[in-house]
């Protein structure tokens, strides 16, 4: 088709579109009635009855909000790209970013709906001005990772926030219902916080044997706990929480409600801070703690702490929590050369409780325990790393959450290799222990709280 003919057709099409836009049709969206009131947009009619678009939107309002949030994130990325490519030398004093996140819908939970919730991270849940409702399940890796953010919120706001947990098992997570029932049993025995944290580190082993191992470390009465598991006493509570999630229109985990404000999926820490601060300001509550580089927030978040922008103390950015490099360290320094505190390879998503009494008894067999270590294939600076073997026949390593073939990298601040293995001595003297290891080529950090 000749260029001139194409141009004529384009012009005619534009004129036709303009004519359509100028038609005076009272059935069109956004038209106004004679008295000045905006007419409701219709989605359909059924046997003469009109169904408005707002009625249809109410059925999918959470999905529509998720789309709004996705649009907000795309705009953030575009702003970042614009600043990098168009004005890379701009100073912070000359920059004023005006994007703000879309306001979430508020899902108000009744006292009846909250009867099966599990309260944790402090018992002042009725007094705290900020109630954070978490819909998750113990087999979800997304739910495991977001526990770091929840802990950072607790560290920052103290008694201003309280948490309540609602089970939301997904059909493709075969062990999540059993884990939830075990958590309810622990809750009934006053040991939910420790059990809850331990389950996130035990996602590879959500079975009855492991539940019993965790319960033993928390000094829960074995027969009472086992009876609770086998009788499925709290299955109804788990099902009730799941039904509540579905009634609210939730479809995935994690979902976090901040005084009912809906946030779906993993989000950066500063997103939660933004809406918590917004709620505190709305209620006129003064904060007694602030997030800053000196707080107890995990190291992995400290580089992402928000900077005040346009008078908003915490404005969400596009940053998303990511793990560090999966590569092994290039070298392993001698212990006396280790003059700094290294960052963990990856943050731990939970914390296993260990009984000091049990641990001391186990450590009396150090020779037998040491026999489960062998030199790994990895050699650095003339020494080889240490790999675990025959873990499945040893209660000590199973309780610690180790798996066959795990390669230990670091215990607290000490590197582990064939010339130095401080695992036993650190467990013997410290109350908080971190173990960094490589499992199937990926870095893992395990945390222990010894009481």
Short mmCIF file of C-alpha atoms in Angstrom, two decimals:
data_model
loop_
_atom_site.label_atom_id
_atom_site.label_comp_id
_atom_site.label_asym_id
_atom_site.label_seq_id
_atom_site.Cartn_x
_atom_site.Cartn_y
_atom_site.Cartn_z
CA UNK A 1 0.00 0.00 0.00
CA UNK A 2 1.45 3.43 -0.95
CA UNK A 3 2.52 5.64 1.96
CA UNK A 4 0.01 8.39 1.07
CA UNK A 5 -2.89 5.93 1.13
CA UNK A 6 -1.81 4.60 4.53
CA UNK A 7 -1.65 8.15 5.86
CA UNK A 8 -5.18 8.90 4.65
CA UNK A 9 -6.52 5.79 6.37
CA UNK A 10 -4.80 6.71 9.64
CA UNK A 11 -6.33 10.20 9.52
CA UNK A 12 -9.80 8.78 8.80
CA UNK A 13 -9.48 6.33 11.67
CA UNK A 14 -8.49 9.14 14.04
CA UNK A 15 -11.51 11.20 12.98
CA UNK A 16 -13.81 8.19 13.50
CA UNK A 17 -12.40 7.58 17.01
CA UNK A 18 -12.93 11.24 17.88
CA UNK A 19 -16.53 11.08 16.69
CA UNK A 20 -17.15 8.05 18.87
CA UNK A 21 -15.64 9.82 21.85
CA UNK A 22 -17.98 12.78 21.31
CA UNK A 23 -21.17 10.71 21.16
CA UNK A 24 -23.66 11.54 23.92
CA UNK A 25 -24.54 8.08 25.24
CA UNK A 26 -25.80 7.77 28.80
CA UNK A 27 -24.65 4.13 28.86
CA UNK A 28 -20.98 5.11 28.47
CA UNK A 29 -18.66 5.06 31.50
CA UNK A 30 -17.88 8.36 33.19
CA UNK A 31 -20.88 10.20 31.67
CA UNK A 32 -22.93 12.39 33.97
CA UNK A 33 -26.64 12.55 34.55
CA UNK A 34 -28.64 15.76 34.15
CA UNK A 35 -28.40 16.64 37.86
CA UNK A 36 -24.59 16.41 37.81
CA UNK A 37 -24.21 13.03 39.54
CA UNK A 38 -21.81 10.61 37.86
CA UNK A 39 -23.62 7.58 36.50
CA UNK A 40 -22.49 4.16 37.74
CA UNK A 41 -20.62 2.13 35.14
CA UNK A 42 -22.42 -1.13 34.36
CA UNK A 43 -20.66 -4.45 33.97
CA UNK A 44 -23.69 -6.46 32.81
CA UNK A 45 -27.43 -6.86 33.07
CA UNK A 46 -29.17 -10.05 34.20
CA UNK A 47 -32.88 -10.38 33.30
CA UNK A 48 -33.14 -6.63 33.27
CA UNK A 49 -31.30 -6.17 36.58
CA UNK A 50 -28.19 -4.02 36.37
CA UNK A 51 -24.88 -5.16 37.88
CA UNK A 52 -22.38 -2.34 38.36
CA UNK A 53 -18.70 -2.55 37.67
CA UNK A 54 -17.99 -1.66 41.32
CA UNK A 55 -19.94 -4.76 42.43
CA UNK A 56 -17.80 -6.94 40.18
CA UNK A 57 -14.64 -5.18 41.30
CA UNK A 58 -15.51 -5.93 44.93
CA UNK A 59 -15.25 -9.64 44.14
CA UNK A 60 -11.68 -9.21 42.92
CA UNK A 61 -10.57 -6.14 44.87
CA UNK A 62 -7.46 -7.84 46.28
CA UNK A 63 -6.31 -8.96 42.83
CA UNK A 64 -6.92 -5.47 41.49
CA UNK A 65 -4.81 -4.04 44.29
CA UNK A 66 -2.02 -6.50 43.49
CA UNK A 67 -2.11 -5.13 39.94
CA UNK A 68 -1.89 -1.58 41.28
CA UNK A 69 1.11 -2.58 43.35
CA UNK A 70 2.76 -4.18 40.32
CA UNK A 71 2.21 -0.92 38.43
CA UNK A 72 3.77 1.01 41.31
CA UNK A 73 6.84 -1.24 41.26
CA UNK A 74 7.18 -0.82 37.49
CA UNK A 75 7.11 2.94 37.93
CA UNK A 76 9.80 2.71 40.60
CA UNK A 77 11.99 0.73 38.23
CA UNK A 78 11.36 3.30 35.49
CA UNK A 79 12.30 6.14 37.85
CA UNK A 80 15.51 4.35 38.80
CA UNK A 81 16.35 3.72 35.16
CA UNK A 82 15.62 7.35 34.32
CA UNK A 83 17.90 8.62 37.07
CA UNK A 84 20.70 6.27 36.07
CA UNK A 85 20.53 6.98 32.36
CA UNK A 86 19.35 10.58 32.15
CA UNK A 87 20.61 12.39 35.25
CA UNK A 88 23.30 10.16 36.77
CA UNK A 89 25.06 13.07 38.51
CA UNK A 90 22.07 14.49 40.36
CA UNK A 91 22.65 15.25 44.05
CA UNK A 92 20.28 14.05 46.75
CA UNK A 93 19.47 17.66 47.69
CA UNK A 94 18.15 18.27 44.17
CA UNK A 95 16.11 15.06 44.03
CA UNK A 96 12.50 14.86 45.17
CA UNK A 97 10.78 11.57 44.30
CA UNK A 98 7.02 11.97 44.57
CA UNK A 99 5.89 8.41 43.88
CA UNK A 100 3.87 6.93 46.71
CA UNK A 101 2.54 3.38 47.08
CA UNK A 102 -1.13 2.65 46.50
CA UNK A 103 -3.16 2.54 49.71
CA UNK A 104 -3.99 -1.09 50.56
CA UNK A 105 -7.56 -2.23 51.23
CA UNK A 106 -8.28 -2.89 54.90
CA UNK A 107 -9.53 -6.35 55.88
CA UNK A 108 -10.99 -6.06 59.36
CA UNK A 109 -10.94 -9.33 61.33
CA UNK A 110 -13.56 -9.95 63.98
CA UNK A 111 -12.81 -11.45 67.38
CA UNK A 112 -14.61 -14.60 66.27
CA UNK A 113 -12.43 -14.93 63.19
CA UNK A 114 -9.32 -14.48 65.31
CA UNK A 115 -10.15 -17.21 67.83
CA UNK A 116 -7.86 -19.77 66.17
CA UNK A 117 -4.94 -17.37 65.67
CA UNK A 118 -1.64 -18.09 67.43
CA UNK A 119 -0.16 -15.03 69.16
CA UNK A 120 3.60 -14.72 69.40
CA UNK A 121 6.58 -12.37 69.81
CA UNK A 122 5.22 -10.96 73.06
CA UNK A 123 1.99 -11.48 74.93
CA UNK A 124 0.70 -7.90 74.78
CA UNK A 125 -1.27 -8.48 71.60
CA UNK A 126 -4.43 -6.85 72.99
CA UNK A 127 -2.61 -3.68 74.05
CA UNK A 128 -0.27 -3.13 71.09
CA UNK A 129 -1.54 -0.43 68.71
CA UNK A 130 -0.20 -2.32 65.68
CA UNK A 131 -1.54 -5.82 65.16
CA UNK A 132 0.20 -7.76 62.40
CA UNK A 133 -1.78 -10.73 61.12
CA UNK A 134 0.27 -13.27 59.20
CA UNK A 135 -1.23 -15.86 56.85
CA UNK A 136 1.46 -18.45 56.08
CA UNK A 137 2.34 -22.12 56.14
CA UNK A 138 5.44 -23.84 57.41
CA UNK A 139 6.42 -25.44 54.10
CA UNK A 140 6.54 -22.20 52.10
CA UNK A 141 10.05 -20.90 51.39
CA UNK A 142 8.61 -17.38 50.94
CA UNK A 143 7.09 -17.57 54.42
CA UNK A 144 10.41 -18.75 55.83
CA UNK A 145 12.36 -15.85 54.33
CA UNK A 146 9.92 -13.21 55.50
CA UNK A 147 10.47 -14.22 59.14
CA UNK A 148 13.63 -12.08 59.11
CA UNK A 149 11.55 -9.04 58.25
CA UNK A 150 9.02 -9.79 60.99
CA UNK A 151 11.86 -10.08 63.50
CA UNK A 152 13.33 -6.77 62.31
CA UNK A 153 9.92 -5.14 62.86
CA UNK A 154 9.79 -6.51 66.39
CA UNK A 155 13.33 -5.28 67.08
CA UNK A 156 12.40 -1.83 65.80
CA UNK A 157 9.00 -1.26 67.38
CA UNK A 158 9.05 -3.42 70.50
CA UNK A 159 5.73 -3.42 72.34
CA UNK A 160 4.09 -1.23 69.70
CA UNK A 161 3.55 -4.30 67.51
CA UNK A 162 2.13 -7.76 68.11
CA UNK A 163 1.87 -10.74 65.77
CA UNK A 164 -0.79 -13.36 65.23
CA UNK A 165 -0.33 -16.37 62.98
CA UNK A 166 -3.05 -17.91 60.79
CA UNK A 167 -2.43 -21.26 59.12
CA UNK A 168 -2.92 -21.14 55.37
CA UNK A 169 -1.72 -24.53 54.03
CA UNK A 170 -1.53 -24.80 50.25
CA UNK A 171 -2.63 -27.92 48.43
CA UNK A 172 0.84 -28.57 46.99
CA UNK A 173 2.52 -28.42 50.43
CA UNK A 174 1.95 -31.97 51.64
CA UNK A 175 3.43 -31.50 55.14
CA UNK A 176 2.13 -28.05 56.04
CA UNK A 177 -1.05 -29.25 57.77
CA UNK A 178 0.91 -31.62 60.03
CA UNK A 179 3.38 -28.83 60.89
CA UNK A 180 0.51 -26.47 61.71
CA UNK A 181 -1.10 -29.02 64.02
CA UNK A 182 2.24 -29.51 65.79
CA UNK A 183 2.54 -25.73 66.21
CA UNK A 184 -0.94 -25.57 67.76
CA UNK A 185 0.03 -28.37 70.17
CA UNK A 186 3.15 -26.42 71.15
CA UNK A 187 1.01 -23.31 71.60
CA UNK A 188 -1.33 -25.17 73.96
CA UNK A 189 1.72 -26.16 76.02
CA UNK A 190 3.11 -22.62 76.19
CA UNK A 191 6.05 -23.23 73.83
CA UNK A 192 4.89 -21.70 70.57
CA UNK A 193 7.59 -19.05 70.04
CA UNK A 194 10.49 -21.51 70.13
CA UNK A 195 8.64 -24.20 68.20
CA UNK A 196 7.50 -21.68 65.58
CA UNK A 197 11.08 -20.48 64.96
CA UNK A 198 12.41 -24.03 64.82
CA UNK A 199 9.91 -25.10 62.15
CA UNK A 200 11.20 -22.51 59.66
CA UNK A 201 14.67 -24.08 59.89
CA UNK A 202 13.16 -27.57 59.60
CA UNK A 203 11.34 -27.24 56.29
CA UNK A 204 13.30 -30.21 54.93
CA UNK A 205 11.98 -32.43 57.73
CA UNK A 206 8.38 -31.65 58.73
CA UNK A 207 7.59 -35.04 60.21
CA UNK A 208 6.64 -36.41 63.60
CA UNK A 209 10.17 -37.50 64.54
CA UNK A 210 11.53 -34.02 64.06
CA UNK A 211 8.56 -32.46 65.89
CA UNK A 212 9.40 -34.69 68.86
CA UNK A 213 13.07 -33.68 68.70
CA UNK A 214 12.15 -29.99 68.81
CA UNK A 215 9.67 -30.61 71.63
CA UNK A 216 12.35 -32.43 73.63
CA UNK A 217 14.71 -29.45 73.34
CA UNK A 218 11.93 -27.21 74.64
CA UNK A 219 11.38 -29.66 77.54
CA UNK A 220 7.78 -30.31 76.55
CA UNK A 221 6.22 -33.39 78.13
CA UNK A 222 6.69 -36.02 75.41
CA UNK A 223 3.59 -38.14 75.95
CA UNK A 224 1.25 -35.13 76.17
CA UNK A 225 2.72 -33.65 72.99
CA UNK A 226 2.62 -36.97 71.14
CA UNK A 227 -0.98 -37.55 72.21
CA UNK A 228 -1.90 -34.10 70.90
CA UNK A 229 -0.26 -34.86 67.53
CA UNK A 230 -1.85 -38.27 67.10
CA UNK A 231 -5.34 -37.18 68.13
CA UNK A 232 -5.27 -34.27 65.64
CA UNK A 233 -6.81 -32.14 68.37
CA UNK A 234 -6.20 -28.90 66.51
CA UNK A 235 -6.98 -29.94 62.94
CA UNK A 236 -10.28 -28.02 63.18
CA UNK A 237 -8.39 -24.84 64.12
CA UNK A 238 -6.05 -25.24 61.14
CA UNK A 239 -9.00 -25.79 58.80
CA UNK A 240 -10.82 -22.80 60.32
CA UNK A 241 -7.83 -20.53 59.64
CA UNK A 242 -7.55 -21.78 56.08
CA UNK A 243 -11.27 -21.19 55.50
CA UNK A 244 -10.91 -17.66 56.87
CA UNK A 245 -8.10 -16.96 54.40
CA UNK A 246 -10.21 -18.20 51.50
CA UNK A 247 -13.23 -16.21 52.70
CA UNK A 248 -11.11 -13.06 52.69
CA UNK A 249 -10.11 -13.78 49.10
CA UNK A 250 -6.50 -14.73 49.81
CA UNK A 251 -4.91 -17.11 47.34
CA UNK A 252 -1.19 -17.25 48.17
CA UNK A 253 1.29 -16.90 51.01
CA UNK A 254 2.64 -14.92 52.68
CA UNK A 255 -0.07 -12.35 53.32
CA UNK A 256 0.50 -9.70 55.99
CA UNK A 257 -2.24 -7.49 57.43
CA UNK A 258 -1.05 -4.37 59.30
CA UNK A 259 -4.08 -3.43 61.36
CA UNK A 260 -5.95 -5.01 58.47
CA UNK A 261 -4.00 -3.24 55.67
CA UNK A 262 -3.41 -5.90 53.03
CA UNK A 263 0.11 -6.66 51.78
CA UNK A 264 0.59 -9.77 49.67
CA UNK A 265 3.76 -11.70 49.02
CA UNK A 266 7.35 -10.95 50.01
CA UNK A 267 8.03 -7.23 50.34
CA UNK A 268 11.13 -5.28 51.40
CA UNK A 269 11.40 -4.23 55.03
CA UNK A 270 10.83 -0.56 54.26
CA UNK A 271 7.39 -1.30 52.79
CA UNK A 272 6.25 -2.62 56.16
CA UNK A 273 7.87 0.30 57.99
CA UNK A 274 6.06 2.76 55.75
CA UNK A 275 2.60 1.41 56.54
CA UNK A 276 3.33 0.81 60.23
CA UNK A 277 4.44 4.44 60.58
CA UNK A 278 1.33 5.50 58.67
CA UNK A 279 -0.89 3.60 61.10
CA UNK A 280 0.89 4.99 64.16
CA UNK A 281 0.48 8.52 62.82
CA UNK A 282 -3.20 7.89 62.08
CA UNK A 283 -3.76 6.81 65.70
CA UNK A 284 -1.59 9.55 67.13
CA UNK A 285 0.79 7.07 68.76
CA UNK A 286 4.37 8.17 69.42
CA UNK A 287 7.06 5.70 68.43
CA UNK A 288 9.41 4.55 71.16
CA UNK A 289 11.82 2.87 68.73
CA UNK A 290 13.06 3.66 65.26
CA UNK A 291 14.81 1.65 62.59
CA UNK A 292 18.34 2.95 62.14
CA UNK A 293 21.72 1.43 61.29
CA UNK A 294 22.27 0.94 65.05
CA UNK A 295 19.18 -1.18 65.69
CA UNK A 296 19.07 -4.95 65.94
CA UNK A 297 17.76 -5.37 62.41
CA UNK A 298 19.56 -8.19 60.57
CA UNK A 299 22.69 -7.15 58.70
CA UNK A 300 21.10 -8.11 55.39
CA UNK A 301 18.62 -5.23 55.81
CA UNK A 302 20.93 -2.50 57.04
CA UNK A 303 22.02 -1.48 53.55
CA UNK A 304 18.34 -1.10 52.59
CA UNK A 305 17.25 1.16 55.45
CA UNK A 306 15.07 3.94 54.07
CA UNK A 307 16.13 7.54 53.69
CA UNK A 308 13.53 10.27 54.34
CA UNK A 309 12.06 11.37 51.04
CA UNK A 310 9.51 14.18 50.66
CA UNK A 311 8.79 14.19 54.41
CA UNK A 312 7.90 10.49 54.43
CA UNK A 313 10.06 8.73 56.97
CA UNK A 314 9.91 5.33 55.32
CA UNK A 315 9.15 5.33 51.61
CA UNK A 316 9.25 1.94 49.87
CA UNK A 317 11.90 1.46 47.23
CA UNK A 318 12.27 -1.18 44.57
CA UNK A 319 14.89 -3.05 46.58
CA UNK A 320 14.00 -6.67 47.24
CA UNK A 321 15.68 -8.94 49.74
CA UNK A 322 18.17 -11.13 47.94
CA UNK A 323 20.78 -13.51 49.23
CA UNK A 324 24.41 -12.81 48.71
CA UNK A 325 26.66 -14.64 46.28
CA UNK A 326 26.51 -18.42 46.38
CA UNK A 327 30.22 -18.68 45.63
CA UNK A 328 32.56 -20.15 48.21
CA UNK A 329 35.11 -17.76 49.76
CA UNK A 330 38.30 -17.40 47.76
CA UNK A 331 40.41 -18.12 50.81
CA UNK A 332 40.08 -19.23 54.41
CA UNK A 333 42.27 -17.16 56.74
CA UNK A 334 43.91 -18.53 59.86
CA UNK A 335 41.97 -17.95 63.07
CA UNK A 336 44.51 -15.39 64.37
CA UNK A 337 44.16 -13.40 61.14
CA UNK A 338 40.40 -13.08 61.54
CA UNK A 339 40.26 -9.51 62.87
CA UNK A 340 36.77 -8.65 61.72
CA UNK A 341 33.26 -9.99 62.13
CA UNK A 342 32.25 -11.43 58.75
CA UNK A 343 28.70 -11.21 57.48
CA UNK A 344 26.79 -14.48 57.15
CA UNK A 345 26.63 -15.94 53.68
CA UNK A 346 22.84 -15.96 53.96
CA UNK A 347 20.57 -14.92 56.82
CA UNK A 348 19.02 -17.65 58.94
CA UNK A 349 15.25 -17.88 58.60
CA UNK A 350 14.63 -19.33 62.06
CA UNK A 351 16.25 -20.52 65.24
CA UNK A 352 16.51 -23.98 66.73
CA UNK A 353 16.22 -24.29 70.52
CA UNK A 354 18.77 -26.51 72.24
CA UNK A 355 18.68 -27.70 75.83
CA UNK A 356 21.98 -27.03 77.65
CA UNK A 357 21.47 -30.17 79.71
CA UNK A 358 20.98 -32.31 76.59
CA UNK A 359 23.85 -30.61 74.78
CA UNK A 360 26.33 -31.15 77.62
CA UNK A 361 25.40 -34.82 77.71
CA UNK A 362 25.91 -35.18 73.96
CA UNK A 363 29.24 -33.35 73.98
CA UNK A 364 30.69 -35.90 76.36
CA UNK A 365 30.98 -38.14 73.27
CA UNK A 366 33.09 -35.72 71.22
CA UNK A 367 35.36 -38.42 69.82
CA UNK A 368 32.41 -40.30 68.36
CA UNK A 369 30.84 -37.06 67.10
CA UNK A 370 34.10 -35.99 65.45
CA UNK A 371 34.22 -39.30 63.53
CA UNK A 372 31.29 -38.08 61.40
CA UNK A 373 33.52 -35.40 59.83
CA UNK A 374 35.66 -36.13 56.82
CA UNK A 375 37.77 -33.93 54.56
CA UNK A 376 35.74 -32.54 51.66
CA UNK A 377 36.91 -32.13 48.07
CA UNK A 378 37.29 -28.36 48.54
CA UNK A 379 40.86 -27.35 49.29
CA UNK A 380 41.74 -23.74 50.12
CA UNK A 381 45.16 -22.41 51.12
CA UNK A 382 46.44 -25.94 51.56
CA UNK A 383 43.66 -27.10 53.91
CA UNK A 384 40.43 -28.94 53.17
CA UNK A 385 36.95 -28.10 54.32
CA UNK A 386 34.98 -30.55 56.47
CA UNK A 387 32.00 -32.60 55.30
CA UNK A 388 29.51 -34.57 57.42
CA UNK A 389 28.77 -38.24 56.80
CA UNK A 390 26.43 -40.86 58.33
CA UNK A 391 24.18 -38.13 59.74
CA UNK A 392 21.07 -40.28 59.49
CA UNK A 393 22.29 -42.61 62.27
CA UNK A 394 23.23 -39.87 64.71
CA UNK A 395 20.65 -38.11 66.91
CA UNK A 396 22.99 -35.22 67.72
CA UNK A 397 23.41 -34.06 64.12
CA UNK A 398 19.78 -34.73 63.25
CA UNK A 399 18.69 -32.53 66.14
CA UNK A 400 21.02 -29.77 64.95
CA UNK A 401 19.35 -29.95 61.54
CA UNK A 402 22.44 -31.16 59.65
CA UNK A 403 22.06 -33.28 56.55
CA UNK A 404 24.23 -35.85 54.83
CA UNK A 405 27.02 -34.19 52.87
CA UNK A 406 26.77 -30.73 54.50
CA UNK A 407 30.10 -28.88 54.22
CA UNK A 408 30.73 -26.68 57.25
CA UNK A 409 32.18 -23.26 56.52
CA UNK A 410 32.01 -21.27 59.75
CA UNK A 411 30.91 -21.61 63.37
CA UNK A 412 30.21 -18.15 64.80
CA UNK A 413 33.30 -16.18 63.71
CA UNK A 414 35.60 -19.17 63.28
CA UNK A 415 36.34 -20.84 59.96
CA UNK A 416 36.05 -24.62 59.91
CA UNK A 417 38.59 -26.81 58.10
CA UNK A 418 40.62 -29.95 58.71
CA UNK A 419 43.12 -28.05 60.89
CA UNK A 420 40.46 -26.26 62.96
CA UNK A 421 36.95 -27.35 63.93
CA UNK A 422 35.47 -25.33 66.81
CA UNK A 423 31.91 -26.65 66.49
CA UNK A 424 31.97 -28.55 69.79
CA UNK A 425 33.80 -25.90 71.83
CA UNK A 426 31.47 -23.12 70.63
CA UNK A 427 28.38 -25.20 71.42
CA UNK A 428 29.87 -25.89 74.84
CA UNK A 429 30.41 -22.27 75.90
CA UNK A 430 28.08 -19.99 73.89
CA UNK A 431 24.33 -19.47 74.22
CA UNK A 432 23.86 -18.20 70.64
CA UNK A 433 25.54 -20.15 67.88
CA UNK A 434 25.57 -19.62 64.12
CA UNK A 435 26.67 -22.31 61.68
CA UNK A 436 27.23 -21.45 58.01
CA UNK A 437 27.44 -24.41 55.65
CA UNK A 438 27.09 -25.40 52.02
CA UNK A 439 24.27 -27.81 51.23
CA UNK A 440 23.93 -29.21 47.72
CA UNK A 441 25.93 -26.27 46.38
CA UNK A 442 23.89 -23.61 48.17
CA UNK A 443 24.77 -21.60 51.31
CA UNK A 444 22.71 -22.16 54.46
CA UNK A 445 22.89 -20.59 57.91
CA UNK A 446 21.57 -22.36 61.01
CA UNK A 447 20.98 -20.48 64.26
CA UNK A 448 20.75 -22.05 67.72
CA UNK A 449 19.52 -20.65 71.03
CA UNK A 450 20.91 -22.71 73.89
CA UNK A 451 19.01 -22.50 77.17
#
